[in-house]
PDB file of C-alpha atoms in Angstrom:
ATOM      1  CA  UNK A   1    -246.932 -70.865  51.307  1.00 62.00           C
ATOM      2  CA  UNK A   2    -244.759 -66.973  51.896  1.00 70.00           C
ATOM      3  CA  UNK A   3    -246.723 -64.346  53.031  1.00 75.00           C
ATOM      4  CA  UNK A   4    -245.773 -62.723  49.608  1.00 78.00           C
ATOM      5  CA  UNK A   5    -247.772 -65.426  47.714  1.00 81.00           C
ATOM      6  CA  UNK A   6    -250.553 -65.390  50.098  1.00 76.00           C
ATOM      7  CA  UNK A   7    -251.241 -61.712  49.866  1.00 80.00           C
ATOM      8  CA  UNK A   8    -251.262 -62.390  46.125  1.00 83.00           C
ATOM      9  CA  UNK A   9    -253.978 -64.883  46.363  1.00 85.00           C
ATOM     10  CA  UNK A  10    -255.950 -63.074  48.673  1.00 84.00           C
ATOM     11  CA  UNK A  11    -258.276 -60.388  45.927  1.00 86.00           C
ATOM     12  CA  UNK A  12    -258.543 -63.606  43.910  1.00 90.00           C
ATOM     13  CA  UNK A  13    -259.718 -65.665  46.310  1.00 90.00           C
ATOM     14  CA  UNK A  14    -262.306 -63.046  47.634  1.00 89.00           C
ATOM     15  CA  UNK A  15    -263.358 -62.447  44.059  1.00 91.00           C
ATOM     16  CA  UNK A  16    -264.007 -66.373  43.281  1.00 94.00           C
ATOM     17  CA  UNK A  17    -265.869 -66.427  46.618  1.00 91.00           C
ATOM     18  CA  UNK A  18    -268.141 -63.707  45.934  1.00 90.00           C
ATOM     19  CA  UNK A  19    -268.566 -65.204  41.972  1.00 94.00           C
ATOM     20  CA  UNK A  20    -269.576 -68.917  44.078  1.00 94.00           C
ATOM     21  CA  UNK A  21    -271.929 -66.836  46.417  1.00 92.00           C
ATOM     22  CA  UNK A  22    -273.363 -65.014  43.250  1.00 90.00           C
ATOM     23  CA  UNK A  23    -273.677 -67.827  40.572  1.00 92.00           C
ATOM     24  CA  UNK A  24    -275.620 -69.892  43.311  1.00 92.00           C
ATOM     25  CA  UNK A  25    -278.868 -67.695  43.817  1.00 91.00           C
ATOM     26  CA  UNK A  26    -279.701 -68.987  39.793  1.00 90.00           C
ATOM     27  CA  UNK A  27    -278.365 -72.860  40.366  1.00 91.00           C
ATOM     28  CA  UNK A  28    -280.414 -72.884  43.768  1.00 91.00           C
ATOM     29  CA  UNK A  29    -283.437 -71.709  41.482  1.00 89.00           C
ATOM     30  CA  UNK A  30    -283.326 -74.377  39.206  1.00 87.00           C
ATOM     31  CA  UNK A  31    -282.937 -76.720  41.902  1.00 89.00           C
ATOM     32  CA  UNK A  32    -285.948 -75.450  43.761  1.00 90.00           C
ATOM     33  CA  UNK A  33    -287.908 -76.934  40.561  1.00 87.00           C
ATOM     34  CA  UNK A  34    -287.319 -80.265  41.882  1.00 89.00           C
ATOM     35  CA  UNK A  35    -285.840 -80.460  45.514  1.00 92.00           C
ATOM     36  CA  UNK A  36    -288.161 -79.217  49.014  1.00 95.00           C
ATOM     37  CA  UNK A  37    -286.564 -76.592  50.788  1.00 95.00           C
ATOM     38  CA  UNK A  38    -285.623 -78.104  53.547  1.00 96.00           C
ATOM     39  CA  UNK A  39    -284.444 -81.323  52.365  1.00 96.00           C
ATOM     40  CA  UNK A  40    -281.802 -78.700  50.411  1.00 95.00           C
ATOM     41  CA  UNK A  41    -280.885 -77.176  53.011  1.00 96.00           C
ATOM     42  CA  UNK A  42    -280.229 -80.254  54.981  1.00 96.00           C
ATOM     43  CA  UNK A  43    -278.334 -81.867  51.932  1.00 95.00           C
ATOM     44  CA  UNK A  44    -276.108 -78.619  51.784  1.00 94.00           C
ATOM     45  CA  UNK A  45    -275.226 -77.985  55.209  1.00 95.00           C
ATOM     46  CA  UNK A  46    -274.848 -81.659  56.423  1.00 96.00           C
ATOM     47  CA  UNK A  47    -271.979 -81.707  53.489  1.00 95.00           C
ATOM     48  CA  UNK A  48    -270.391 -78.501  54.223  1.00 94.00           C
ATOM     49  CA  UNK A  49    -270.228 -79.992  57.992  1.00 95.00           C
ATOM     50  CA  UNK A  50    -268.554 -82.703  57.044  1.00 95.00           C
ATOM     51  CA  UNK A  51    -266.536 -81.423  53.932  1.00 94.00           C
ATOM     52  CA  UNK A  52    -265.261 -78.232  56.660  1.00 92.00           C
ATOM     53  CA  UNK A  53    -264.792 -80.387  59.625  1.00 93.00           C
ATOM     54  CA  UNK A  54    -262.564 -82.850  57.741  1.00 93.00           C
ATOM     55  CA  UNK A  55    -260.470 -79.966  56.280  1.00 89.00           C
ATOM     56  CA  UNK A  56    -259.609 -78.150  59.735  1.00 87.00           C
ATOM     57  CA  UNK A  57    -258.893 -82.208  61.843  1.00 89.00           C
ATOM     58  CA  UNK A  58    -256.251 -80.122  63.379  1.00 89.00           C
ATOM     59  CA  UNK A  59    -258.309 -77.840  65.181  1.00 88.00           C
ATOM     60  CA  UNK A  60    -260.464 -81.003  66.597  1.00 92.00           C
ATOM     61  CA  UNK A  61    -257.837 -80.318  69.494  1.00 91.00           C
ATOM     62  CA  UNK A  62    -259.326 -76.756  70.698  1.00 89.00           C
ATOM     63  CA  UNK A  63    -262.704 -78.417  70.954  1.00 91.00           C
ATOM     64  CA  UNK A  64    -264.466 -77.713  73.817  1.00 93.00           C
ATOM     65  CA  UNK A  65    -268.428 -78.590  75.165  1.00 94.00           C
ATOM     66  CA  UNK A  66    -269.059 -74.787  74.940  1.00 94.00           C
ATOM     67  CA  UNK A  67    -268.917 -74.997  71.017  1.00 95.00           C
ATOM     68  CA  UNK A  68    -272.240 -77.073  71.119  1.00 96.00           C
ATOM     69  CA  UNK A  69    -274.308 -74.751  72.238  1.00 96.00           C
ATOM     70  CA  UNK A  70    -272.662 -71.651  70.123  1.00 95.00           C
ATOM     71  CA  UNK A  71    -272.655 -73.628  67.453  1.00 94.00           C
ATOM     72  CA  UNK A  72    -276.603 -74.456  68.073  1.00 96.00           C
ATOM     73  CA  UNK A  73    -277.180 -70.705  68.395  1.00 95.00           C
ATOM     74  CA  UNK A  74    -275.761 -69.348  65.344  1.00 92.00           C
ATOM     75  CA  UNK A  75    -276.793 -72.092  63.005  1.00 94.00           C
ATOM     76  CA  UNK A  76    -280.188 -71.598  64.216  1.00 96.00           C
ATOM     77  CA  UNK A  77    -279.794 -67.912  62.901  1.00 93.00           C
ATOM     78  CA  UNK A  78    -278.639 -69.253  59.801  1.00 93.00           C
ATOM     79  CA  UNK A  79    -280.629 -72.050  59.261  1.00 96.00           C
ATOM     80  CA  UNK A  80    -283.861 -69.586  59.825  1.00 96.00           C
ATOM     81  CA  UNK A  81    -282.354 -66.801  57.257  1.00 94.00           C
ATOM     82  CA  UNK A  82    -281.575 -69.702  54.523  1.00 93.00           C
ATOM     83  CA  UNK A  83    -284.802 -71.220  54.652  1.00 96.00           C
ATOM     84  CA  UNK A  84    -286.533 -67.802  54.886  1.00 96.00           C
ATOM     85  CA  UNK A  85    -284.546 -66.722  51.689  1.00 93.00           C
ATOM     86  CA  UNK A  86    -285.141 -70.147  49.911  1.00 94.00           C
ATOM     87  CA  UNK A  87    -288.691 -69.991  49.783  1.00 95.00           C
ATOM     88  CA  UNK A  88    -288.567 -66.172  48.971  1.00 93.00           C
ATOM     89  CA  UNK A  89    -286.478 -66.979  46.142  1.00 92.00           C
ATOM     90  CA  UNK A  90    -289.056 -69.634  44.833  1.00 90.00           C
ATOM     91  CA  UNK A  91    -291.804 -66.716  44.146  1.00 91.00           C
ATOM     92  CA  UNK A  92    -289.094 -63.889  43.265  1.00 90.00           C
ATOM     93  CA  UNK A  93    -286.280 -63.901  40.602  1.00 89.00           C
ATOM     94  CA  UNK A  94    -282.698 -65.051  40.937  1.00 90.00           C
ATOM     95  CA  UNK A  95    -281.334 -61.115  40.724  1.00 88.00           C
ATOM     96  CA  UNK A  96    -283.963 -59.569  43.222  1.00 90.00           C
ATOM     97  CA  UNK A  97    -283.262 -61.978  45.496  1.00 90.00           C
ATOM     98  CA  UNK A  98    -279.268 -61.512  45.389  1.00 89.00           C
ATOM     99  CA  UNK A  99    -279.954 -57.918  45.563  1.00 85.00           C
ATOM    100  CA  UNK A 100    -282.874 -58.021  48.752  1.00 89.00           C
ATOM    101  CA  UNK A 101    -280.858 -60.255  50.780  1.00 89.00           C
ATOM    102  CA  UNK A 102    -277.512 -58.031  50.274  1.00 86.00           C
ATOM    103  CA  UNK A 103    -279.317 -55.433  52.387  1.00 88.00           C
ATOM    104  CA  UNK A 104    -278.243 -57.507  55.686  1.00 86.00           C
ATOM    105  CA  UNK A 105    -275.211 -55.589  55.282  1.00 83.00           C
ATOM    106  CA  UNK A 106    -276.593 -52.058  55.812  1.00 86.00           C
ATOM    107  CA  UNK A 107    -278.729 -53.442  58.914  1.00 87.00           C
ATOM    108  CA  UNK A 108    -275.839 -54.887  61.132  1.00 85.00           C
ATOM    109  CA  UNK A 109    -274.810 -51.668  62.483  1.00 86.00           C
ATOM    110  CA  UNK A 110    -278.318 -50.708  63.861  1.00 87.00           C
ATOM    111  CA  UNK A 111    -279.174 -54.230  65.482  1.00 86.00           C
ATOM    112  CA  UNK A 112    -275.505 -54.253  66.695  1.00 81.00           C
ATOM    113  CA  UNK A 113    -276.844 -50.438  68.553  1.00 85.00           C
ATOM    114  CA  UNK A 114    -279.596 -53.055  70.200  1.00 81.00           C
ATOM    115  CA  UNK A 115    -277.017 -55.301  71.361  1.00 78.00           C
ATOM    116  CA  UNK A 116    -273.996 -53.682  71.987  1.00 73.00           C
ATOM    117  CA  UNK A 117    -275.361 -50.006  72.192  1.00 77.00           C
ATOM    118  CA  UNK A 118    -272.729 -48.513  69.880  1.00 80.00           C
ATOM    119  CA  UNK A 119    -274.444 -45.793  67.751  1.00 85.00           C
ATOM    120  CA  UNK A 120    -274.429 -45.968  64.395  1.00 85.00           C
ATOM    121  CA  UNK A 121    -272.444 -43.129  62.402  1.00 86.00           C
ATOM    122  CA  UNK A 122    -273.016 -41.520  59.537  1.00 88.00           C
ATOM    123  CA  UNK A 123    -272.015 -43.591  56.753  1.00 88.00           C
ATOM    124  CA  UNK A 124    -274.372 -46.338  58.275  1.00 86.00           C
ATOM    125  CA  UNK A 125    -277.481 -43.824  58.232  1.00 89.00           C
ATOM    126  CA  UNK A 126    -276.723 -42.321  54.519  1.00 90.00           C
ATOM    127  CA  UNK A 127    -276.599 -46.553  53.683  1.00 88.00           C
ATOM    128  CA  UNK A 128    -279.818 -46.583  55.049  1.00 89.00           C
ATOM    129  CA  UNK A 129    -281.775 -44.397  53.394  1.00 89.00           C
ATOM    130  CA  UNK A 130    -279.582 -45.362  50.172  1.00 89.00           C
ATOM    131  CA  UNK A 131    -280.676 -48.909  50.683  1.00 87.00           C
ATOM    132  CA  UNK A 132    -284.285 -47.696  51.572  1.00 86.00           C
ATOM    133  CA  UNK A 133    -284.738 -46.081  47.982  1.00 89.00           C
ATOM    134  CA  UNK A 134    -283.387 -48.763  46.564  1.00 87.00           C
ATOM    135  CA  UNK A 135    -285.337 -51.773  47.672  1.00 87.00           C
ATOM    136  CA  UNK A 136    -288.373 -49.116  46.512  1.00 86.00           C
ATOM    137  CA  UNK A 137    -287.001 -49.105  43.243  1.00 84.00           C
ATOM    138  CA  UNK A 138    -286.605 -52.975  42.807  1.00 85.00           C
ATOM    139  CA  UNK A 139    -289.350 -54.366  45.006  1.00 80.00           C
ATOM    140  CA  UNK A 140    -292.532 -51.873  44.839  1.00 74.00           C
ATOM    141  CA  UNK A 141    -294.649 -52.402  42.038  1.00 67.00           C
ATOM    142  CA  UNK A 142    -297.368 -49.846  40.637  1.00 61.00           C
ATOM    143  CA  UNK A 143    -299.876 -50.030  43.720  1.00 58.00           C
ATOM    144  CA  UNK A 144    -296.777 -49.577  45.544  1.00 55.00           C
ATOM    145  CA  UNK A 145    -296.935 -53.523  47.428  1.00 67.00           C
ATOM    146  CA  UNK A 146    -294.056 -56.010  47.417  1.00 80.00           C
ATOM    147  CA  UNK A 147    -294.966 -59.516  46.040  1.00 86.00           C
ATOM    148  CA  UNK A 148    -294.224 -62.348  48.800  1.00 91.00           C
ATOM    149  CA  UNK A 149    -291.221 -63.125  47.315  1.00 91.00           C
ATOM    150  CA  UNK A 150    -289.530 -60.153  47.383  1.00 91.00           C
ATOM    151  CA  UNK A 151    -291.009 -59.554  51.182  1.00 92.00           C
ATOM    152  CA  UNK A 152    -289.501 -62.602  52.389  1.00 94.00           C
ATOM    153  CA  UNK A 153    -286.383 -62.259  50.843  1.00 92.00           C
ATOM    154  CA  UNK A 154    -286.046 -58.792  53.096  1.00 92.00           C
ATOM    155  CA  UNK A 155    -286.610 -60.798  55.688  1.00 94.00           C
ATOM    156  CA  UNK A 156    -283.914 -63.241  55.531  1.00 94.00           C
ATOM    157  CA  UNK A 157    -282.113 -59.961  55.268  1.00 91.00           C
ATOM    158  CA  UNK A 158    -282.986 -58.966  58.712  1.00 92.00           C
ATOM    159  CA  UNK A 159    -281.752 -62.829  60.122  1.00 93.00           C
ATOM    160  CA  UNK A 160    -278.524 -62.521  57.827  1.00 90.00           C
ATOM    161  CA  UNK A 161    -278.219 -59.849  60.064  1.00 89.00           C
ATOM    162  CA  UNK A 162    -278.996 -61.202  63.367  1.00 91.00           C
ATOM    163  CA  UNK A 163    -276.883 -63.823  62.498  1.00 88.00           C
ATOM    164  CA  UNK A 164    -273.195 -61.695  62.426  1.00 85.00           C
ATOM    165  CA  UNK A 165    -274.769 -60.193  65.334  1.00 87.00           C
ATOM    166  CA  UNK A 166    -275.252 -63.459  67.092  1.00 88.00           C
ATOM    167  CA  UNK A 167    -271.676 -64.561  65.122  1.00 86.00           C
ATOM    168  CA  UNK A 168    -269.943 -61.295  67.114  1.00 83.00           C
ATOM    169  CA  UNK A 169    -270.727 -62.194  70.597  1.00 86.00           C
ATOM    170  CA  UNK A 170    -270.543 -66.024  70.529  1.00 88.00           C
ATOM    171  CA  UNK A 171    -266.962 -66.473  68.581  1.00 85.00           C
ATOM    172  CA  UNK A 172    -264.430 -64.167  70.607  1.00 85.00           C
ATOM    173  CA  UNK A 173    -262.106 -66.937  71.947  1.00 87.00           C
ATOM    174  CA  UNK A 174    -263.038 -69.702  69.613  1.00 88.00           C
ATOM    175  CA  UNK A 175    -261.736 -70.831  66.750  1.00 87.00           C
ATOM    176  CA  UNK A 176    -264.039 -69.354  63.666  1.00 85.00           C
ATOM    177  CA  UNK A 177    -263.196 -72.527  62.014  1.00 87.00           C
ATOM    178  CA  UNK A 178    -264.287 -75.072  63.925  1.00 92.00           C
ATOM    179  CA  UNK A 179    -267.529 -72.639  65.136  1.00 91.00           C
ATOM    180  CA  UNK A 180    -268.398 -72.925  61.706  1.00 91.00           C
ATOM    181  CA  UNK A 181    -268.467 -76.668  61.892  1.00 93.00           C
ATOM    182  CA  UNK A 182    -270.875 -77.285  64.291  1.00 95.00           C
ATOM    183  CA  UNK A 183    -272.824 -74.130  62.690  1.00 93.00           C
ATOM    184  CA  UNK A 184    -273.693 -76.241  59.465  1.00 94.00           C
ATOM    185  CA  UNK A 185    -273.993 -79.157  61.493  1.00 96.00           C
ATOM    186  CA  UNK A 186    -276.719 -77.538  63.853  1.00 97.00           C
ATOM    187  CA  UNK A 187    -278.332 -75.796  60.437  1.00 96.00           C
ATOM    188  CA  UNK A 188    -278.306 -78.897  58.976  1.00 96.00           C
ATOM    189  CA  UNK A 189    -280.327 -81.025  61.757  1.00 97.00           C
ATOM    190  CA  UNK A 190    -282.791 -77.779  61.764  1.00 98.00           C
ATOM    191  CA  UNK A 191    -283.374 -78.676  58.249  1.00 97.00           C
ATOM    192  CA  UNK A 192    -283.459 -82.263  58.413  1.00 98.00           C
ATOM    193  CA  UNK A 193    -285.948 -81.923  61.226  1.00 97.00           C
ATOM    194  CA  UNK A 194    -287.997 -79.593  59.066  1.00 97.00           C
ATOM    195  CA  UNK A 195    -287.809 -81.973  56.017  1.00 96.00           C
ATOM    196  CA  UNK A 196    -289.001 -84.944  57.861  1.00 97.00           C
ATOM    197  CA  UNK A 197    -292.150 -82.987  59.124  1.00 96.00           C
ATOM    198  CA  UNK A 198    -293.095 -80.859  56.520  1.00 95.00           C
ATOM    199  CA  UNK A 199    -291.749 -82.571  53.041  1.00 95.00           C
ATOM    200  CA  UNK A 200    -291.664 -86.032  51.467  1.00 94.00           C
ATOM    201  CA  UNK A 201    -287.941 -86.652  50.855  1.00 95.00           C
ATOM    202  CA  UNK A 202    -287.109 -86.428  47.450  1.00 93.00           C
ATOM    203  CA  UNK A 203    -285.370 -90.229  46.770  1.00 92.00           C
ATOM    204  CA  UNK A 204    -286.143 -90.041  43.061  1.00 91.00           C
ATOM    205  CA  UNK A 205    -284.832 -86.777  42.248  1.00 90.00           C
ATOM    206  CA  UNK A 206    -281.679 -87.228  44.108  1.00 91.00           C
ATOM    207  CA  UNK A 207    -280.836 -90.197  41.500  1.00 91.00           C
ATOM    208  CA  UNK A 208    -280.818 -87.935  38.628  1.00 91.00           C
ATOM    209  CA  UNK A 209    -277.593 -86.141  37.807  1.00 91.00           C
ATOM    210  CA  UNK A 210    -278.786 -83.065  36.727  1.00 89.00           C
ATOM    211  CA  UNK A 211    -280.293 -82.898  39.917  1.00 91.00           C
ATOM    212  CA  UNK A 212    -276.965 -83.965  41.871  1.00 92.00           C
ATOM    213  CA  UNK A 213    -274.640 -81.714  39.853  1.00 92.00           C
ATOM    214  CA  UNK A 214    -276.064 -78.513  41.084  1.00 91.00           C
ATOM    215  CA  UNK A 215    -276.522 -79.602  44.877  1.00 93.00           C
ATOM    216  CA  UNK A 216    -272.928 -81.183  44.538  1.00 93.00           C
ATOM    217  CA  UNK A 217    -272.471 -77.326  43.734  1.00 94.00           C
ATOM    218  CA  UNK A 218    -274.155 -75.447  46.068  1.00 93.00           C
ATOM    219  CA  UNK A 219    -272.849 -77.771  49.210  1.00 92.00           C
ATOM    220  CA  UNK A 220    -269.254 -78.282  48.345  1.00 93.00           C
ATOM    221  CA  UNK A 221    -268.536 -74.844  46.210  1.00 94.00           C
ATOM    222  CA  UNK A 222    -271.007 -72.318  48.031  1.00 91.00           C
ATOM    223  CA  UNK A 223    -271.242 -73.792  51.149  1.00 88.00           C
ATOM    224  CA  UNK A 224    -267.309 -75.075  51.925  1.00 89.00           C
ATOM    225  CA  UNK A 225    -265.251 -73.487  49.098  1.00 91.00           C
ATOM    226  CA  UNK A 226    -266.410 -70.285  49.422  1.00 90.00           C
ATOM    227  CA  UNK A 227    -266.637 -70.108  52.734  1.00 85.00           C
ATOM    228  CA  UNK A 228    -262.664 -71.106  52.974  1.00 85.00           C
ATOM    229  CA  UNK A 229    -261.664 -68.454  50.277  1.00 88.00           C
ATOM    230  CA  UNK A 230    -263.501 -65.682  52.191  1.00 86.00           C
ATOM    231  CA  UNK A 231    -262.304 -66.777  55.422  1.00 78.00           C
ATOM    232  CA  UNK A 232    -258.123 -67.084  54.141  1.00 80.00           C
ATOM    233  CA  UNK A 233    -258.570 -63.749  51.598  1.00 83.00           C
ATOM    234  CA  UNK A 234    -260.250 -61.661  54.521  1.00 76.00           C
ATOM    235  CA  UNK A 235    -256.923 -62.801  56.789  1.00 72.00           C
ATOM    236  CA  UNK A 236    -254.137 -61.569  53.862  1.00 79.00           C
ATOM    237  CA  UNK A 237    -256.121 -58.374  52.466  1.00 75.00           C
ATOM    238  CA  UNK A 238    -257.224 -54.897  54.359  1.00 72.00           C
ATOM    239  CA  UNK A 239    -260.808 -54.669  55.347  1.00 65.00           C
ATOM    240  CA  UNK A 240    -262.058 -52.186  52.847  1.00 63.00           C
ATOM    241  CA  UNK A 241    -260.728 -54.038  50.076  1.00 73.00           C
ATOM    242  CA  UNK A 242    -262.168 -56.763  51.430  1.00 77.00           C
ATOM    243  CA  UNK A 243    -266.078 -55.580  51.911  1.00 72.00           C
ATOM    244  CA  UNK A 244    -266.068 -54.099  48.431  1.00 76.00           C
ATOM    245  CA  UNK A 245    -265.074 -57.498  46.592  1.00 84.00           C
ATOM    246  CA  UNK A 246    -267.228 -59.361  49.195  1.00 82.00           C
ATOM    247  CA  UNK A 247    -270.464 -57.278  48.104  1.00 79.00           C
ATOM    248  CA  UNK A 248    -270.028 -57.977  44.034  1.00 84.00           C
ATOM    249  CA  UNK A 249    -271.935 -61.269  45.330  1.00 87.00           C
ATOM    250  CA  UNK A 250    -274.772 -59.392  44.706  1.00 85.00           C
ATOM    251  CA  UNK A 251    -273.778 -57.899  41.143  1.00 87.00           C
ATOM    252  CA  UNK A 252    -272.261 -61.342  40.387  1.00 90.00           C
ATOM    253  CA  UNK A 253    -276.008 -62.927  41.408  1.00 89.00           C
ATOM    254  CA  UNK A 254    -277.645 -60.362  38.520  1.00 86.00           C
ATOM    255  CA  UNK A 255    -275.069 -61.195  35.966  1.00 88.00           C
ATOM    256  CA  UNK A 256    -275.412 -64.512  36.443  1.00 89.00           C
ATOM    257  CA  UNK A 257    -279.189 -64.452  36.518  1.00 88.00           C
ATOM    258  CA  UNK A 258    -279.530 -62.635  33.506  1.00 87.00           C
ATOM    259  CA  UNK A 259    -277.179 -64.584  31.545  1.00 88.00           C
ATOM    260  CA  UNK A 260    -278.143 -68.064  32.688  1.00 86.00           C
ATOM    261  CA  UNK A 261    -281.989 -67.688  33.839  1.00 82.00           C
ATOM    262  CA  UNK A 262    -282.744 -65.088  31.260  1.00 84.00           C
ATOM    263  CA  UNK A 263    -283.949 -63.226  33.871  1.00 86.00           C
ATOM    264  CA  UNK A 264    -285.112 -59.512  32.697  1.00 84.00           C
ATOM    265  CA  UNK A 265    -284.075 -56.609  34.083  1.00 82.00           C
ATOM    266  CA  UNK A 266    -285.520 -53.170  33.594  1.00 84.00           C
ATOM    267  CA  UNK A 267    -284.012 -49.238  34.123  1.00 88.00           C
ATOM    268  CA  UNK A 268    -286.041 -48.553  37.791  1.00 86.00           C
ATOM    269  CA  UNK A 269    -284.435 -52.370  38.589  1.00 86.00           C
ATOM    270  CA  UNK A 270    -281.020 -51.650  37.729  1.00 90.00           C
ATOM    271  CA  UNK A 271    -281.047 -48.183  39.727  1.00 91.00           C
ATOM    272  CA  UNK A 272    -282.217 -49.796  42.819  1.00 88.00           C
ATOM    273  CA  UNK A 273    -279.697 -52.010  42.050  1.00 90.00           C
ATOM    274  CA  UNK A 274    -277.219 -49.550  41.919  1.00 91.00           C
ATOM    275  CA  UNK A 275    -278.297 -48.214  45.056  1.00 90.00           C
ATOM    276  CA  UNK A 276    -278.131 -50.708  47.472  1.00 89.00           C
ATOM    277  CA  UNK A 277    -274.323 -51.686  46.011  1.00 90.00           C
ATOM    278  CA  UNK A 278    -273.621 -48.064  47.161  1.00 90.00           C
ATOM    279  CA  UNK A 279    -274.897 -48.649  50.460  1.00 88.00           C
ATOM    280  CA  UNK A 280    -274.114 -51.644  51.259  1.00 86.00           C
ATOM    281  CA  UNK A 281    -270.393 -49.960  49.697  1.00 86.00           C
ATOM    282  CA  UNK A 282    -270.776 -47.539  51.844  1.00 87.00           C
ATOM    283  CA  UNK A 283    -271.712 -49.293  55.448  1.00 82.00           C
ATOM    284  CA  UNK A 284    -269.168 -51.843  54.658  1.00 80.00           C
ATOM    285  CA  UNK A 285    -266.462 -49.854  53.633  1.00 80.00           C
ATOM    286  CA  UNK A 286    -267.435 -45.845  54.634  1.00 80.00           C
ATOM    287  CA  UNK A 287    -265.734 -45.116  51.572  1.00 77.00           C
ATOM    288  CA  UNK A 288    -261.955 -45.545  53.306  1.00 75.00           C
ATOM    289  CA  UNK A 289    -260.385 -46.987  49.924  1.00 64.00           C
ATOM    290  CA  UNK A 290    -261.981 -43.180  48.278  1.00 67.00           C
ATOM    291  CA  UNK A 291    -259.971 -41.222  51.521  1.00 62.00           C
ATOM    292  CA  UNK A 292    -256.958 -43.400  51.012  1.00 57.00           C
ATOM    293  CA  UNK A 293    -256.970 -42.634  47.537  1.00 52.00           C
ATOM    294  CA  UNK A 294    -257.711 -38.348  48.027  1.00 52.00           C
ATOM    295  CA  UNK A 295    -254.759 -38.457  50.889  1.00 53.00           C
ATOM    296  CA  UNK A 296    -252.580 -39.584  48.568  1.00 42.00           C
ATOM    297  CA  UNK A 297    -253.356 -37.192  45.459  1.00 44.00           C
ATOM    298  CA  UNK A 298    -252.687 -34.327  47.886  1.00 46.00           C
ATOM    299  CA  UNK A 299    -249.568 -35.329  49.265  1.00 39.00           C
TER     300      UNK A 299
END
């Protein structure tokens, strides 16, 4: 396919991804209803291993021992923020959630200070205390305490965010591809592991097709799909662009909550809402597209 075409695809392609990502924090909720945690997990990432590894045979070639043990590391990250966020999302609604785990984006740059001790600037401290206010808004009720839900969902946040981290200093050199491989297949034998000693496996449920319609969903859509669409439109479009179409995943996850889960949503929820987009806009993107856009009105 040209280069022409390719950059044409590319918004698209990020847009569909972050629609997948958003749609799935509902499906996942309905799916919770009948399927353990961790036996979801394991279904979802086992496929995505399999589904991802038998897409990219050609880069079977680069493999090298070394990818075991990055690929252990990083889907242990992942494994731990999925699970984390699961069973938030089981005592919080489908919108908070998409919204509380979004704020992963606006705590990369400080545990990247930790790790790589590169300050954070500006943009990533106004996101801050933008995100700060807004996880107030949406998560503190009238005694001003968060319900488990919501507190475990901002938790997954903080391993979403360990995980790029951990993502950033394992991958240079390797092909992201076939990393992401064995990082399903590690977060996938996490899960199964955890299934088998904390859960009964669900055998029943998984003969029911309105059970196997959303996981078929959520492993080869959510998990592989999207994944591939993010991956290809990140390659063909500009960063900024990029971040901002990336973080309507979260917006997406509150449309499709309230249209689909009737979930309700009330003024102080939408403007904490509103404020983590911004700063998650904001760390992501430090407003470039708004400078690009000023530059040229004054030229």
């Amino acid at each position: 396919m040209s280069e022409k075409m390719m950059r044409k695809l590319a918004k698209p392609m990020l847009f569909a991804a972050a629609f997948i990502w958003g749609s799935s924090f509902f499906i996942m909720k309905d799916a919770l209803d009948e399927l353990p945690v961790q036996y979801l997990l394991a279904i979802r990432f086992t496929t995505g291993a399999v589904l991802l590894g038998l897409f990219c045979w050609k880069k079977w070639k680069t493999f090298t021992p070394d990818y075991l043990w990055r690929g252990a590391v990083i889907g242990a990250m992942l494994y731990i923020a999925y699970s984390v966020q699961t069973y938030g999302l089981a005592l919080t609604t489908p919108s908070k959630n998409a919204f509380l785990t979004a704020v992963y984006c606006v705590l990369v740059p400080f545990l990247y200070w930790a790790f790589a001790k590169i300050r954070p600037d500006r943009y990533n401290v106004i996101a801050a205390v933008l995100c700060v206010a807004g996880v107030g808004l949406v998560s503190l009720s009238g005694d001003l305490t968060v319900n488990p839900g919501d507190g475990l969902t901002l938790i997954c946040a903080v391993f979403y965010a360990m995980h790029i981290v951990a993502v950033a200093k394992v991958s240079p050199g390797k092909d992201i591809y076939l990393l992401t491989v064995f990082q399903f297949a590690f977060a996938g034998v996490y899960a199964w592991i955890g299934g088998v000693l904390t859960e009964t496996f669900p055998a029943q449920a998984l003969t029911r097709l309105e059970i196997l319609l959303p996981l078929a969903y959520l492993a080869v859509m959510a998990t592989t799909v999207a994944l591939l669409f993010q991956n290809v439109g990140q390659v063909w479009s500009d960063p900024a662009s990029a971040s901002v179409i990336l973080s309507l995943e979260s917006v997406f996850g509150v449309l499709c909550s309230v249209l689909f889960a009737g979930d309700e949503v009330n003024g102080r929820m939408l403007a904490g809402f509103a404020l983590i987009f911004v700063a998650v806009v904001c760390s992501e993107t430090k407003f470039s597209f708004m400078r690009k856009k000023n530059d040229f009105i004054k030229s």
